mmCIF file of C-alpha atoms in Angstrom:
data_model
loop_
_atom_site.group_PDB
_atom_site.id
_atom_site.type_symbol
_atom_site.label_atom_id
_atom_site.label_comp_id
_atom_site.label_asym_id
_atom_site.label_seq_id
_atom_site.Cartn_x
_atom_site.Cartn_y
_atom_site.Cartn_z
ATOM 1 C CA UNK R 259 1.619 2.986 -10.510
ATOM 2 C CA UNK R 260 3.326 4.449 -7.282
ATOM 3 C CA UNK R 261 2.786 7.995 -6.753
ATOM 4 C CA UNK R 262 4.803 9.934 -4.089
ATOM 5 C CA UNK R 263 3.314 13.096 -2.507
ATOM 6 C CA UNK R 264 4.524 15.761 -0.273
ATOM 7 C CA UNK R 265 2.235 16.865 2.517
ATOM 8 C CA UNK R 266 1.574 20.375 3.628
ATOM 9 C CA UNK R 267 3.619 19.609 6.873
ATOM 10 C CA UNK R 268 6.647 18.444 4.768
ATOM 11 C CA UNK R 269 6.126 14.682 5.327
ATOM 12 C CA UNK R 270 5.735 12.324 2.391
ATOM 13 C CA UNK R 271 3.579 9.431 1.461
ATOM 14 C CA UNK R 272 3.055 7.197 -1.463
ATOM 15 C CA UNK R 273 -0.186 5.951 -3.137
ATOM 16 C CA UNK R 274 -0.418 2.785 -5.022
ATOM 17 C CA UNK R 275 -2.842 3.404 -8.167
ATOM 18 C CA UNK R 276 -4.280 0.762 -10.415
ATOM 19 C CA UNK R 277 -3.705 1.107 -14.179
ATOM 20 C CA UNK R 278 -7.053 3.148 -14.375
ATOM 21 C CA UNK R 279 -5.833 5.646 -11.783
ATOM 22 C CA UNK R 280 -7.882 4.272 -8.796
ATOM 23 C CA UNK R 281 -6.308 4.485 -5.356
ATOM 24 C CA UNK R 282 -5.540 0.994 -4.117
ATOM 25 C CA UNK R 283 -3.585 1.796 -0.916
ATOM 26 C CA UNK R 284 -2.145 4.958 0.737
ATOM 27 C CA UNK R 285 0.902 4.746 2.918
ATOM 28 C CA UNK R 286 1.532 6.188 6.431
ATOM 29 C CA UNK R 287 3.629 9.560 6.352
ATOM 30 C CA UNK R 288 7.422 9.385 6.250
ATOM 31 C CA UNK R 289 9.857 12.141 7.170
ATOM 32 C CA UNK R 290 11.712 12.168 3.853
ATOM 33 C CA UNK R 291 11.407 11.194 0.161
ATOM 34 C CA UNK R 292 14.526 9.090 0.640
ATOM 35 C CA UNK R 293 12.629 7.082 3.320
ATOM 36 C CA UNK R 294 9.697 6.600 1.057
ATOM 37 C CA UNK R 295 12.015 5.303 -1.622
ATOM 38 C CA UNK R 296 13.590 2.890 0.672
ATOM 39 C CA UNK R 297 10.134 1.653 1.894
ATOM 40 C CA UNK R 298 9.011 1.188 -1.772
ATOM 41 C CA UNK R 299 12.259 -0.778 -2.615
ATOM 42 C CA UNK R 300 11.483 -3.099 0.428
ATOM 43 C CA UNK R 301 7.966 -3.737 -0.462
ATOM 44 C CA UNK R 302 8.903 -4.550 -4.128
ATOM 45 C CA UNK R 303 11.361 -7.175 -2.791
ATOM 46 C CA UNK R 304 8.683 -9.113 -0.749
ATOM 47 C CA UNK R 305 5.669 -8.515 -2.914
ATOM 48 C CA UNK R 306 5.575 -12.273 -4.038
ATOM 49 C CA UNK R 307 6.020 -13.677 -0.582
ATOM 50 C CA UNK R 308 2.572 -15.490 -0.380
ATOM 51 C CA UNK R 309 0.550 -12.543 0.933
ATOM 52 C CA UNK R 310 2.706 -12.568 4.139
ATOM 53 C CA UNK R 311 2.947 -8.776 4.393
ATOM 54 C CA UNK R 312 -0.756 -8.182 3.733
ATOM 55 C CA UNK R 313 -3.052 -8.262 6.917
ATOM 56 C CA UNK R 314 -6.689 -8.808 6.024
ATOM 57 C CA UNK R 315 -9.148 -6.888 8.387
ATOM 58 C CA UNK R 316 -12.787 -6.363 8.854
ATOM 59 C CA UNK R 317 -13.995 -3.101 10.342
ATOM 60 C CA UNK R 318 -16.828 -2.575 12.775
ATOM 61 C CA UNK R 319 -19.258 -2.226 9.871
ATOM 62 C CA UNK R 320 -18.404 -5.506 8.485
ATOM 63 C CA UNK R 321 -16.333 -3.857 5.470
ATOM 64 C CA UNK R 322 -13.016 -5.310 4.576
ATOM 65 C CA UNK R 323 -9.570 -3.684 4.244
ATOM 66 C CA UNK R 324 -6.007 -4.561 3.751
ATOM 67 C CA UNK R 325 -3.008 -3.378 5.760
ATOM 68 C CA UNK R 326 0.435 -3.655 4.141
ATOM 69 C CA UNK R 327 3.333 -4.258 6.462
ATOM 70 C CA UNK R 328 6.981 -3.829 6.053
ATOM 71 C CA UNK R 329 9.567 -6.666 6.697
ATOM 72 C CA UNK R 330 9.602 -5.658 10.360
ATOM 73 C CA UNK R 331 5.833 -6.045 10.858
ATOM 74 C CA UNK R 332 5.147 -2.216 10.925
ATOM 75 C CA UNK R 333 1.851 -1.142 9.141
ATOM 76 C CA UNK R 334 3.005 1.056 6.252
ATOM 77 C CA UNK R 335 -0.179 1.503 4.296
ATOM 78 C CA UNK R 336 -3.933 0.808 4.249
ATOM 79 C CA UNK R 337 -6.304 0.199 1.498
ATOM 80 C CA UNK R 338 -9.754 1.618 1.020
ATOM 81 C CA UNK R 339 -12.851 -0.262 2.186
ATOM 82 C CA UNK R 340 -14.387 -3.381 0.318
ATOM 83 C CA UNK R 341 -17.911 -4.557 0.467
ATOM 84 C CA UNK R 342 -16.949 -8.293 0.242
ATOM 85 C CA UNK R 343 -14.045 -10.739 0.975
ATOM 86 C CA UNK R 344 -13.576 -11.487 -2.645
ATOM 87 C CA UNK R 345 -13.300 -7.805 -3.530
ATOM 88 C CA UNK R 346 -10.606 -7.508 -0.858
ATOM 89 C CA UNK R 347 -8.606 -10.468 -2.334
ATOM 90 C CA UNK R 348 -8.960 -8.945 -5.743
ATOM 91 C CA UNK R 349 -7.508 -5.672 -4.168
ATOM 92 C CA UNK R 350 -4.527 -7.593 -2.814
ATOM 93 C CA UNK R 351 -3.914 -8.887 -6.342
ATOM 94 C CA UNK R 352 -4.308 -5.425 -7.814
ATOM 95 C CA UNK R 353 -1.926 -3.908 -5.114
ATOM 96 C CA UNK R 354 0.657 -6.633 -5.848
ATOM 97 C CA UNK R 355 0.319 -5.981 -9.589
ATOM 98 C CA UNK R 356 0.789 -2.240 -9.001
ATOM 99 C CA UNK R 357 4.095 -2.781 -7.267
ATOM 100 C CA UNK R 358 5.377 -3.647 -10.809
ATOM 101 C CA UNK R 359 4.483 -0.312 -12.378
ATOM 102 C CA UNK R 360 6.805 2.682 -12.208
ATOM 103 C CA UNK R 361 7.131 5.460 -9.615
ATOM 104 C CA UNK R 362 5.683 8.767 -10.575
#
């Protein structure tokens, strides 16, 4: 499920949620809901691009995370932290699957 929220400052962001409602990825802020919708359309078009738009990272504490990039290479969202590389890879699969679900 993709959930679009409006922030207190008037900006917008989207959250990718699993079927059971867990947050998988939170986007950066966007200036308008239209901009968010355009980004969502963009990421749905490339979700099956062999992971090309997912950047795998490790933080200074050895935890794993994923950054989602748009077709221009700009980071548009980040996952939570994973304790293992296998967990991160499963997270990428869940993020991809959540793109198939509706927008709320």
